[in-house]
Amino acid sequence: MIPPQEASARRREIEDKLKQEEETLFFIRDSLEKSDQLTKNMVSILSSFESRLMKLENSIIPVHKQTENLQRLQENVEKTLSCLDHVISYYHVASDTEKIIKEGPTGRLEEYLGSMAKIQKAVEYFQDNSPDSPELNKVKLLFERGKECLESEFRSLMTRHSKVVSPVLILDLISGEDELEVQEEGPLEHLPEGVLQDVIRISRWLVEYGRNQDFMNVYYQIRSSQLDRSLKGLKEHFRKSSSSSGVPYSPAIPNKRKDTPTKKPTKRPGPEHDFRVKHLSEALIDKHGPLAGRDDTLDVETDAYIHCVSAFVKLAQSEYQLLMDVIPEHHQKKTFDSLIQDALDGLMLEGENIVSAARKAIIRHDFSAVLTVFPILRHLKQTKPEFDQVLQGTAASTKNKLPGLITSMETVGAKALEDFADNIKNDPDKEYNMPKDGTVHELTSNAILFLQQLLDFQETAGAMLASQVLGDTYNIPLDPRETSSSATSYSSEFSKRLLSTYICKVLGNLQLNLLSKSKVYEDPALSAIFLHNNYNYILKALEKSELIQLVAVTQKTAERSYREHIEQQIQTYQRSWLKVTDYIAEKNLPVFQPGVKLRDKERQMIKERFKGFNDGLEELCKIQKAWAIPDTEQRDKIRQAQKNIVRETYGAFLHRYGSVPFTKNPEKYIKYRVEQVGDMIDRLFDTSA
């Protein structure tokens, strides 16, 4: 049992807690009542605010709608007025622009194009909205008139400002083709910058708005004429310069005309510029080889043509750069093709004339004239890559013109080489044409001169022979390694062997012909001197040039063979003196005892020996004095050898019989001392002695 005291304390504790709980419950109830009251008050306020908003909305919305309608009406009115103004402006375009169109675009292209834009818009408006209105016809006529004026202005600008490129500038351009500074300078300035910009604007307008391509024909016709005239001017310049000074060059002119095309902003030409231009022809002669034996007129024509070919490439490149700015891209190749035709055809025609002249020269056996083809052909081949690049995109007929000319030149060149070899072989033995003194025949000097010219054009001549597949003619097998995919493309080594074989053929034909010609001489000694002179001339000419190395490619013993021929002819010549020395040769002399009186028969024999020697010596010296041996070294060698033989034989004879009393008049028979005989022989082969 719980003690009474603890129970009483516990109850008090419970009562206290109960009292606290009751107080808390009362506080919660009081708070809930206050909260309910606040909620009721808030609901009442919100209901009142909502009611007021609804009233306000009902009042504002009608006003807003009315305002919006008014704004829309105002915008429509403004748009209508703007459209009316715009439409009305089309009706005034003709009157506003007629004066500008009538006066033309010269000097005010920007304003003129602006007026044309207005007219074009008016045309489009009336076509869409009032196709039957008289205003449409009016603006159409005005537009067409304006377009015609622009076309006329285009033609006028191109005509007035397109000038022939001066020969001086062309030569300067060509002379610097391998120099870096020229690449930096840029192309020629064919039109002033301002004019070029106007031309470009007009061309773009005509393409985009004028729907007109006639201006392209105008462009290529004008530029084609200037290109053609520039090349003709260069050629004429060469002719005039060479006729007046003999040297086809032009010094730079410091004060160029204002209408002369110039290079775009460049360095100021200095002394080296003038020097380069002045010596351009000499440089090209070094580059393409001299052609000795040609006529000076042919030299000028050849140099002029070579310059014109280089000039065409440079000018055509420059023309294409200009054309790219003026002509629409999809018309550029066709227009360029048309532009270069006259100049290109002129070059090709002139080249064909050179080929035709070469054919005629071959017929009359004037092979020195045919040599004109060689430097031209070499230059055409060297220039062909640039030609191909310039003509890229042109018609096939245009691209094939240069290869066709090259083929023609190779054909005529090969024909000339073959005919020359045959001509050397078949040159007739005309007695009146033979040198009386046995010197070098004209045929020999011409043949060697021609072959020496080929040294400057070894690759060209070799390619000519190879192009005609002359390997079969010379029995040279074609090694597949020596040919490319092209039937006419051979290795340089094969071409060299082909040319070497050809030269050996010419020399062989020449030797056979000389042997035949030598038979014209009745005197075998003169025939020997003739052959000696010609063989020696050939050998010296071979040794002084690269011909001997070229011959050695296919004939290793050529030099030794010529030396043997020369020595053989010397021996043949020396036999002509046997009829002199045989009189006094020891084997033919009478034998007698010293101190014993000579018999009449022996005295007569000695007299005959002296007389025979004297007469033979005088006769040979008289005859052979008129003969010639141009080579000083050979002349001295032959004289000395003959002098030694005769002096030795005559000295021995004189020593034996000079003091023998074979006659009462010894001076009648002993006419010459040994020294005198030597002097007489020293005067052989010397017409001036």
XYZ file of C-alpha atoms in Angstrom:
689
model
C 0.000 0.000 0.000
C 1.067 3.520 -0.885
C 1.609 5.628 2.116
C -0.999 8.407 2.519
C 1.603 11.151 2.180
C 2.919 9.974 -1.180
C -0.613 9.554 -2.497
C -1.541 13.080 -1.496
C 1.609 14.498 -3.188
C 0.938 12.572 -6.354
C -2.600 13.819 -6.612
C -1.470 17.404 -6.213
C 1.048 16.870 -8.967
C -1.628 15.463 -11.291
C -3.968 18.304 -10.526
C -1.243 20.824 -11.360
C -0.587 19.199 -14.738
C -4.312 19.061 -15.450
C -4.600 22.718 -14.706
C -1.704 23.506 -17.062
C -3.286 21.466 -19.806
C -6.559 23.291 -19.382
C -4.777 26.626 -19.654
C -3.052 25.494 -22.832
C -6.329 24.263 -24.294
C -7.942 27.591 -23.506
C -5.101 29.459 -25.233
C -5.424 27.300 -28.348
C -9.167 27.837 -28.520
C -8.711 31.549 -28.144
C -6.094 31.598 -30.949
C -8.349 29.615 -33.261
C -11.165 32.042 -32.726
C -8.906 34.990 -33.501
C -7.606 33.236 -36.619
C -11.085 32.520 -37.836
C -11.966 36.137 -37.357
C -8.899 37.306 -39.333
C -9.721 34.892 -42.149
C -13.223 36.186 -42.360
C -11.913 39.734 -42.506
C -9.375 38.857 -45.315
C -11.993 37.053 -47.366
C -14.208 40.046 -47.065
C -11.419 42.405 -48.253
C -10.481 40.167 -51.234
C -14.101 39.852 -52.250
C -14.401 43.581 -52.225
C -11.134 44.012 -54.287
C -12.294 41.431 -56.839
C -15.548 43.230 -57.249
C -13.755 46.495 -57.856
C -11.366 44.920 -60.415
C -14.269 43.493 -62.355
C -15.876 46.878 -62.467
C -12.576 48.464 -63.655
C -12.058 45.820 -66.336
C -15.540 46.247 -67.627
C -14.799 49.943 -67.969
C -11.245 49.749 -69.562
C -11.606 46.939 -72.151
C -14.049 48.799 -74.417
C -11.756 51.855 -74.331
C -8.690 49.702 -75.221
C -10.465 48.079 -78.110
C -11.499 51.421 -79.490
C -7.933 52.731 -79.184
C -6.488 49.660 -80.911
C -8.924 50.049 -83.759
C -7.986 53.666 -84.109
C -4.245 52.810 -84.234
C -4.853 50.149 -86.885
C -6.834 52.598 -88.934
C -4.042 55.141 -88.619
C -1.399 52.599 -89.731
C -3.517 51.596 -92.692
C -3.882 55.204 -93.684
C -0.120 55.771 -93.419
C 0.631 52.609 -95.444
C -1.907 53.611 -98.039
C -0.357 57.058 -98.308
C 3.140 55.537 -98.529
C 2.036 53.126 -101.254
C 0.378 55.958 -103.084
C 3.568 58.000 -102.870
C 5.588 54.980 -104.053
C 3.237 54.299 -106.950
C 3.075 57.953 -107.879
C 6.908 58.068 -107.877
C 6.968 55.466 -110.681
C 4.912 57.827 -112.801
C 7.573 60.508 -112.278
C 10.636 58.258 -112.942
C 10.664 58.939 -116.668
C 10.580 62.703 -116.279
C 13.078 62.660 -113.387
C 15.698 60.528 -115.183
C 15.178 61.406 -118.838
C 17.716 64.246 -118.795
C 20.402 62.115 -117.108
C 19.851 59.254 -119.547
C 19.918 61.624 -122.479
C 23.223 63.195 -121.400
C 24.856 59.786 -120.979
C 27.063 58.171 -118.300
C 30.352 59.848 -119.202
C 31.905 61.351 -116.097
C 29.039 60.353 -113.761
C 28.633 56.620 -113.987
C 27.485 56.237 -110.356
C 24.609 58.661 -110.803
C 23.730 57.146 -114.161
C 23.546 53.595 -112.785
C 21.354 54.904 -109.938
C 18.933 56.354 -112.478
C 18.953 53.087 -114.431
C 18.056 51.245 -111.219
C 15.035 53.529 -110.757
C 13.917 53.007 -114.337
C 14.288 49.248 -113.990
C 12.093 49.207 -110.866
C 9.478 51.290 -112.677
C 9.468 48.833 -115.569
C 8.985 45.921 -113.161
C 6.132 47.742 -111.373
C 4.174 48.575 -114.499
C 4.718 45.081 -115.917
C 3.219 43.566 -112.749
C 0.457 46.048 -112.076
C -0.370 47.919 -115.267
C 0.994 46.071 -118.298
C -1.186 48.044 -120.723
C -0.327 51.474 -119.417
C 1.486 53.986 -121.658
C 3.882 54.628 -118.785
C 5.287 51.090 -119.219
C 6.242 51.744 -122.827
C 7.800 55.049 -121.847
C 10.065 53.627 -119.138
C 10.869 50.620 -121.316
C 12.087 52.876 -124.096
C 14.062 54.902 -121.586
C 15.617 51.739 -120.143
C 16.650 50.483 -123.584
C 18.094 53.874 -124.417
C 20.053 53.878 -121.160
C 21.342 50.376 -121.844
C 22.488 51.437 -125.300
C 24.286 54.392 -123.757
C 26.061 52.082 -121.307
C 27.092 49.778 -124.156
C 28.329 52.800 -126.070
C 30.227 54.038 -123.008
C 31.804 50.605 -122.596
C 32.953 50.638 -126.204
C 34.154 54.232 -125.878
C 36.175 53.551 -122.720
C 37.762 50.434 -124.224
C 38.538 52.200 -127.504
C 39.934 55.398 -126.017
C 42.049 53.809 -123.311
C 43.172 50.535 -124.964
C 46.572 51.362 -126.423
C 49.201 49.358 -128.244
C 51.966 48.143 -125.930
C 55.197 49.821 -126.990
C 58.063 47.629 -128.284
C 60.274 49.074 -125.542
C 57.945 47.848 -122.830
C 57.530 44.450 -124.498
C 61.288 43.991 -124.776
C 61.671 44.995 -121.161
C 58.987 42.492 -120.192
C 60.642 39.681 -122.160
C 64.145 40.478 -120.973
C 63.082 40.108 -117.358
C 61.159 36.872 -117.815
C 63.646 34.940 -115.669
C 64.114 37.616 -113.012
C 62.372 37.683 -109.657
C 61.754 41.412 -109.682
C 59.477 41.143 -112.705
C 57.302 38.646 -110.884
C 56.997 41.148 -108.082
C 56.079 43.958 -110.439
C 52.915 42.298 -111.672
C 51.160 42.417 -115.048
C 50.925 45.310 -117.457
C 48.415 48.024 -116.696
C 46.441 48.099 -119.936
C 43.786 50.491 -118.592
C 44.029 53.246 -115.960
C 42.671 52.048 -112.627
C 39.698 54.435 -112.663
C 38.728 53.498 -116.198
C 39.092 49.798 -115.392
C 36.708 50.117 -112.461
C 34.130 51.873 -114.670
C 34.477 49.161 -117.311
C 34.014 46.453 -114.690
C 30.886 48.147 -113.247
C 29.343 48.559 -116.693
C 30.078 44.944 -117.670
C 28.556 43.614 -114.443
C 25.461 45.776 -114.909
C 25.024 44.636 -118.513
C 25.268 41.004 -117.450
C 23.041 41.258 -114.376
C 20.418 43.785 -115.485
C 20.943 44.411 -119.183
C 20.779 40.730 -120.113
C 23.309 41.598 -122.814
C 26.448 39.774 -123.919
C 27.271 41.862 -126.986
C 29.768 43.884 -124.955
C 31.929 40.745 -124.703
C 32.287 40.761 -128.485
C 33.197 44.446 -128.324
C 35.742 43.683 -125.624
C 37.535 40.868 -127.431
C 37.520 42.705 -130.762
C 39.175 45.795 -129.275
C 41.659 43.894 -127.127
C 42.397 41.453 -129.967
C 43.231 44.357 -132.253
C 45.582 45.879 -129.661
C 47.316 42.545 -129.047
C 47.809 41.961 -132.751
C 49.039 45.512 -133.333
C 51.443 45.250 -130.387
C 53.098 42.176 -131.893
C 53.239 43.726 -135.363
C 54.717 46.876 -133.855
C 57.433 44.821 -132.171
C 58.275 43.101 -135.447
C 58.361 46.382 -137.353
C 60.518 47.865 -134.608
C 63.077 45.113 -135.149
C 63.182 45.778 -138.858
C 63.639 49.519 -138.444
C 66.201 49.196 -135.665
C 68.265 46.642 -137.551
C 68.144 48.628 -140.808
C 69.273 51.827 -139.090
C 71.796 50.503 -136.595
C 72.291 46.878 -137.479
C 71.379 45.912 -133.889
C 67.738 45.008 -133.207
C 67.236 46.491 -129.754
C 65.592 49.481 -128.184
C 66.859 51.595 -125.321
C 64.282 52.382 -122.676
C 62.487 55.656 -123.256
C 62.333 57.637 -119.996
C 59.303 59.768 -120.890
C 56.632 57.335 -121.963
C 53.403 58.572 -123.484
C 50.491 58.807 -121.119
C 48.394 56.483 -123.250
C 51.043 53.772 -123.381
C 50.311 50.700 -121.230
C 52.677 50.480 -118.285
C 53.580 47.957 -115.662
C 51.691 48.221 -112.420
C 53.519 50.061 -109.599
C 57.101 49.068 -110.039
C 60.580 49.896 -108.990
C 62.092 52.768 -110.879
C 64.111 51.456 -113.841
C 67.817 51.849 -113.310
C 70.880 51.478 -115.521
C 70.665 47.714 -115.319
C 67.175 47.966 -116.839
C 68.472 49.850 -119.877
C 71.389 47.457 -120.198
C 69.074 44.448 -120.093
C 66.794 45.834 -122.780
C 69.671 47.041 -124.928
C 71.353 43.667 -125.052
C 68.229 41.528 -125.279
C 68.856 40.432 -128.840
C 72.452 39.562 -128.074
C 71.247 37.479 -125.129
C 68.751 35.641 -127.294
C 71.455 35.022 -129.901
C 73.561 33.444 -127.137
C 70.541 31.481 -125.995
C 69.501 30.189 -129.398
C 72.876 30.096 -131.073
C 74.441 32.156 -133.847
C 73.718 31.198 -137.403
C 76.831 32.043 -139.354
C 76.393 32.037 -143.079
C 72.819 33.235 -142.967
C 71.658 36.397 -144.595
C 71.335 39.376 -142.228
C 67.703 39.795 -143.267
C 67.023 36.212 -142.207
C 68.707 36.917 -138.874
C 66.432 39.901 -138.280
C 63.322 37.963 -139.287
C 64.308 35.041 -137.073
C 65.096 37.219 -134.060
C 61.895 39.198 -134.584
C 59.812 36.019 -134.754
C 61.418 34.546 -131.636
C 60.760 37.804 -129.784
C 57.172 37.868 -131.023
C 56.569 34.330 -129.743
C 57.824 35.288 -126.275
C 55.894 38.552 -126.449
C 52.676 36.719 -127.344
C 52.954 34.537 -124.253
C 53.589 37.497 -121.953
C 50.912 39.713 -123.479
C 48.375 36.878 -123.587
C 48.970 36.201 -119.894
C 48.458 39.875 -119.171
C 45.300 39.975 -121.320
C 43.818 37.068 -119.400
C 44.460 38.819 -116.100
C 42.593 41.859 -117.418
C 39.808 39.749 -118.877
C 39.167 37.993 -115.553
C 38.126 41.334 -114.030
C 35.836 42.388 -116.884
C 34.216 39.240 -118.307
C 31.948 36.884 -116.272
C 33.673 33.697 -115.215
C 31.663 31.294 -117.384
C 32.429 33.380 -120.491
C 36.134 33.994 -119.822
C 37.656 31.021 -121.671
C 35.529 31.498 -124.788
C 36.160 35.249 -124.910
C 39.890 34.754 -124.370
C 39.934 32.156 -127.133
C 38.393 34.686 -129.524
C 40.637 37.487 -128.272
C 43.947 35.755 -129.065
C 42.919 34.232 -132.402
C 44.156 37.001 -134.709
C 47.527 37.338 -132.978
C 47.961 33.559 -132.681
C 46.931 32.985 -136.294
C 49.407 35.665 -137.344
C 52.205 33.901 -135.477
C 51.248 30.520 -136.880
C 50.942 31.908 -140.427
C 54.350 33.505 -140.157
C 55.731 30.240 -138.833
C 54.197 28.347 -141.744
C 55.706 30.922 -144.112
C 59.082 30.178 -142.550
C 58.437 26.469 -143.117
C 57.371 27.168 -146.708
C 60.473 29.288 -147.310
C 62.595 26.479 -145.858
C 60.987 23.979 -148.264
C 61.776 26.251 -151.206
C 65.333 26.689 -149.925
C 65.710 22.907 -149.785
C 64.588 22.627 -153.394
C 67.264 25.099 -154.521
C 69.815 23.514 -152.131
C 70.187 26.678 -150.071
C 70.615 24.878 -146.764
C 71.948 27.903 -144.884
C 68.486 29.443 -145.209
C 66.947 26.301 -143.691
C 68.962 26.936 -140.535
C 66.422 29.626 -139.668
C 64.080 26.863 -138.602
C 66.425 25.519 -135.912
C 66.478 28.433 -133.403
C 62.779 29.039 -133.958
C 61.894 25.396 -133.402
C 64.016 25.224 -130.267
C 62.392 28.381 -128.910
C 58.903 27.073 -129.694
C 59.661 23.862 -127.804
C 61.084 25.774 -124.854
C 58.060 28.079 -124.818
C 55.466 25.329 -125.319
C 54.811 24.718 -121.583
C 53.964 28.412 -121.161
C 51.883 28.287 -124.332
C 49.942 25.300 -123.014
C 49.338 27.062 -119.718
C 48.132 30.232 -121.422
C 45.851 28.326 -123.797
C 44.411 26.121 -121.059
C 40.633 26.008 -121.429
C 40.593 27.219 -125.039
C 39.218 25.177 -127.928
C 41.111 22.106 -129.084
C 41.731 23.742 -132.459
C 43.485 26.626 -130.682
C 45.604 24.336 -128.510
C 46.701 22.253 -131.493
C 48.075 25.158 -133.530
C 51.475 25.308 -131.863
C 52.042 21.507 -131.840
C 51.074 21.501 -135.530
C 53.648 24.175 -136.326
C 56.306 22.338 -134.311
C 55.567 19.144 -136.250
C 55.818 21.012 -139.568
C 59.159 22.508 -138.568
C 60.501 19.164 -137.390
C 59.422 17.573 -140.665
C 61.001 20.231 -142.863
C 64.114 20.237 -140.663
C 64.498 16.483 -140.982
C 63.922 16.804 -144.738
C 66.633 19.475 -144.916
C 69.087 17.264 -143.019
C 68.479 14.308 -145.304
C 68.601 16.373 -148.481
C 71.768 18.071 -147.315
C 73.438 14.704 -146.789
C 72.291 13.570 -150.254
C 73.409 16.858 -151.799
C 76.881 16.421 -150.320
C 77.018 12.951 -151.809
C 75.711 13.904 -155.241
C 77.288 17.323 -155.782
C 78.489 17.174 -159.418
C 82.182 17.193 -160.315
C 82.254 20.393 -162.346
C 85.714 21.046 -163.688
C 85.226 24.810 -163.826
C 84.129 24.784 -160.196
C 87.273 23.074 -158.939
C 89.921 25.247 -157.248
C 92.888 25.637 -159.599
C 95.347 25.723 -156.728
C 94.006 22.598 -155.010
C 92.785 24.454 -151.957
C 89.699 23.607 -149.861
C 86.599 23.104 -151.970
C 83.535 25.246 -151.323
C 81.517 22.083 -150.751
C 83.816 21.140 -147.859
C 83.656 24.525 -146.163
C 79.871 24.679 -146.594
C 79.415 21.172 -145.228
C 81.592 21.836 -142.172
C 79.913 25.191 -141.585
C 76.503 23.541 -141.698
C 77.571 20.804 -139.284
C 79.057 23.382 -136.917
C 75.697 25.119 -136.825
C 74.117 21.863 -135.705
C 76.309 21.954 -132.596
C 74.235 24.863 -131.334
C 71.064 22.838 -131.929
C 72.073 19.296 -131.014
C 68.868 18.493 -129.156
C 66.723 20.146 -131.809
C 68.446 18.403 -134.716
C 68.451 15.092 -132.853
C 64.742 15.446 -132.137
C 64.115 16.219 -135.822
C 65.810 12.997 -136.830
C 64.100 11.035 -134.067
C 60.672 12.469 -134.948
C 60.996 10.959 -138.407
C 62.071 7.617 -136.901
C 65.336 7.788 -138.778
C 66.796 5.108 -136.574
C 65.846 2.599 -139.260
C 67.651 4.665 -141.872
C 70.854 4.546 -139.874
C 70.362 0.993 -138.670
C 70.115 2.101 -135.056
C 67.892 -0.246 -133.025
C 65.242 1.409 -130.914
C 65.676 0.524 -127.265
C 62.330 0.691 -125.381
C 64.168 2.426 -122.544
C 65.089 5.237 -124.931
C 61.506 6.041 -125.870
C 58.635 7.366 -123.819
C 54.931 6.706 -124.311
C 54.998 9.168 -127.195
C 56.209 7.775 -130.490
C 58.201 10.933 -131.151
C 59.779 11.354 -127.740
C 63.283 9.940 -127.443
C 65.959 10.130 -124.805
C 68.665 12.750 -125.246
C 71.272 9.973 -125.451
C 69.470 8.305 -128.324
C 69.038 11.622 -130.134
C 72.742 12.289 -129.637
C 73.671 8.947 -131.170
C 71.279 9.613 -134.021
C 72.870 13.003 -134.687
C 76.363 11.510 -134.418
C 75.450 8.886 -136.997
C 74.032 11.587 -139.249
C 77.205 13.690 -139.028
C 79.318 10.633 -139.803
C 77.086 9.986 -142.800
C 77.597 13.546 -144.063
C 81.359 13.296 -143.562
C 81.400 9.949 -145.330
C 79.419 11.373 -148.258
C 81.757 14.357 -148.338
C 84.820 12.128 -148.434
C 83.422 10.065 -151.294
C 82.547 13.196 -153.234
C 85.993 14.691 -152.672
C 87.616 11.529 -153.960
C 85.468 11.751 -157.043
C 86.234 15.446 -157.525
C 89.979 14.880 -157.124
C 89.926 12.819 -160.309
C 89.134 15.981 -162.247
C 92.781 17.004 -161.831
C 95.094 15.575 -164.441
C 98.107 15.920 -162.164
C 98.044 13.239 -159.415
C 100.142 15.536 -157.183
C 97.597 18.336 -157.398
C 94.856 15.802 -156.714
C 96.781 14.724 -153.595
C 97.234 18.350 -152.473
C 93.502 18.902 -153.004
C 92.546 15.891 -150.904
C 95.175 16.773 -148.299
C 93.838 20.317 -147.930
C 90.244 19.166 -147.631
C 90.973 16.321 -145.207
C 93.145 18.602 -143.096
C 90.449 21.301 -143.111
C 87.843 18.778 -141.990
C 90.072 17.417 -139.217
C 91.011 20.888 -137.922
C 87.377 21.959 -137.988
C 86.344 18.838 -136.088
C 89.047 19.378 -133.473
C 88.313 23.085 -132.977
C 84.668 22.396 -132.232
C 82.703 19.771 -130.346
C 82.105 17.924 -133.604
C 84.949 15.504 -132.904
C 83.358 14.484 -129.587
C 79.995 14.098 -131.287
C 81.480 12.021 -134.102
C 83.294 9.867 -131.530
C 79.964 8.817 -130.038
C 79.489 6.364 -132.911
C 82.904 6.384 -134.634
C 85.801 6.171 -132.216
C 88.584 6.089 -134.832
C 87.472 9.068 -136.965
C 90.355 11.324 -135.913
C 93.001 8.655 -136.514
C 91.428 7.806 -139.850
C 91.649 11.409 -141.071
C 95.284 11.637 -139.986
C 96.070 8.500 -141.952
C 94.306 9.924 -145.025
C 96.285 13.156 -144.701
C 99.579 11.292 -144.406
C 98.676 9.118 -147.357
C 98.066 12.186 -149.545
C 101.396 13.710 -148.459
C 103.145 10.547 -149.571
C 101.288 10.637 -152.878
C 102.391 14.229 -153.365
C 106.009 13.406 -152.556
C 106.030 10.825 -155.313
C 105.643 13.702 -157.769
C 109.289 14.610 -156.999
C 110.596 11.215 -157.973
C 110.882 12.326 -161.591
C 113.295 14.995 -160.329
C 115.265 12.990 -157.811
C 115.379 9.865 -159.942
C 117.768 11.704 -162.296
C 120.311 12.106 -159.534
C 119.561 9.040 -157.472
C 122.651 6.985 -156.682
C 121.204 3.833 -158.178
C 121.010 5.464 -161.592
C 124.468 7.071 -161.586
C 127.420 5.799 -163.674
C 130.266 4.149 -161.854
C 133.818 5.279 -162.677
C 137.266 5.174 -161.115
C 138.720 8.370 -159.669
C 141.486 9.862 -161.827
C 140.380 7.899 -164.855
C 139.316 9.928 -167.828
C 135.578 9.767 -168.468
C 134.343 8.304 -171.645
C 132.036 10.316 -173.878
C 129.110 8.112 -172.936
C 129.692 8.736 -169.236
C 130.093 12.497 -169.727
C 126.874 12.579 -171.709
C 125.056 10.645 -169.001
C 126.186 13.086 -166.310
C 125.107 16.007 -168.470
C 121.691 14.410 -168.925
C 121.384 13.852 -165.182
C 122.151 17.496 -164.415
C 119.867 18.716 -167.185
C 117.033 16.399 -166.188
C 117.290 17.506 -162.573
C 117.444 21.192 -163.467
C 114.531 21.017 -165.879
C 112.404 18.915 -163.502
C 113.171 21.183 -160.565
C 112.299 24.305 -162.502
C 109.141 22.795 -163.929
C 107.840 21.494 -160.586
C 108.660 24.724 -158.765
C 106.934 26.737 -161.455
C 103.814 24.530 -161.330
C 103.624 23.933 -157.596
C 104.321 27.535 -156.738
C 100.741 28.249 -157.906
C 99.296 25.535 -155.681
C 98.077 26.356 -152.176
C 98.218 24.780 -148.748
C 96.313 27.223 -146.474
C 97.410 25.545 -143.242
C 100.758 27.134 -142.366
C 101.845 24.252 -140.185
C 101.099 21.679 -142.860
C 102.665 23.831 -145.569
C 105.913 24.185 -143.641
C 105.902 20.516 -142.777
C 105.500 19.402 -146.398
C 108.086 21.913 -147.656
C 110.616 20.884 -145.036
C 110.165 17.182 -145.671
C 110.526 17.634 -149.426
C 113.436 20.014 -149.018
C 115.310 17.510 -146.857
C 114.850 14.745 -149.411
C 115.840 16.807 -152.455
C 118.728 18.605 -150.781
C 120.171 15.374 -149.453
C 119.946 13.663 -152.842
C 121.166 16.685 -154.813
C 123.934 17.381 -152.270
C 125.258 13.847 -152.635
C 125.051 14.061 -156.420
C 126.785 17.442 -156.529
C 129.471 16.265 -154.157
C 130.257 13.339 -156.425
C 130.071 15.042 -159.827
C 130.542 18.733 -159.106
C 134.311 18.519 -159.529
C 134.308 15.885 -162.277
C 135.407 17.303 -165.674
C 132.364 16.134 -167.595
C 132.005 19.402 -169.560
C 133.901 22.489 -170.622
C 130.955 24.669 -169.473
C 130.137 23.447 -165.947
C 127.945 26.535 -165.195
C 125.607 25.351 -167.935
C 124.782 22.204 -165.986
C 125.591 23.051 -162.387
C 123.012 25.839 -162.246
C 122.041 25.615 -158.565
C 123.757 25.277 -155.283
C 122.192 23.072 -152.613
C 121.028 26.161 -150.688
C 119.377 27.550 -153.802
C 117.448 24.336 -154.303
C 116.211 24.608 -150.702
C 115.151 28.209 -151.272
C 113.229 27.244 -154.394
C 111.329 24.557 -152.500
C 110.614 27.043 -149.681
C 108.744 29.141 -152.221
C 106.366 26.320 -153.126
C 102.621 26.852 -152.427
C 103.170 30.595 -152.228
C 101.684 32.602 -155.095
C 103.062 35.826 -153.634
C 106.684 34.611 -153.816
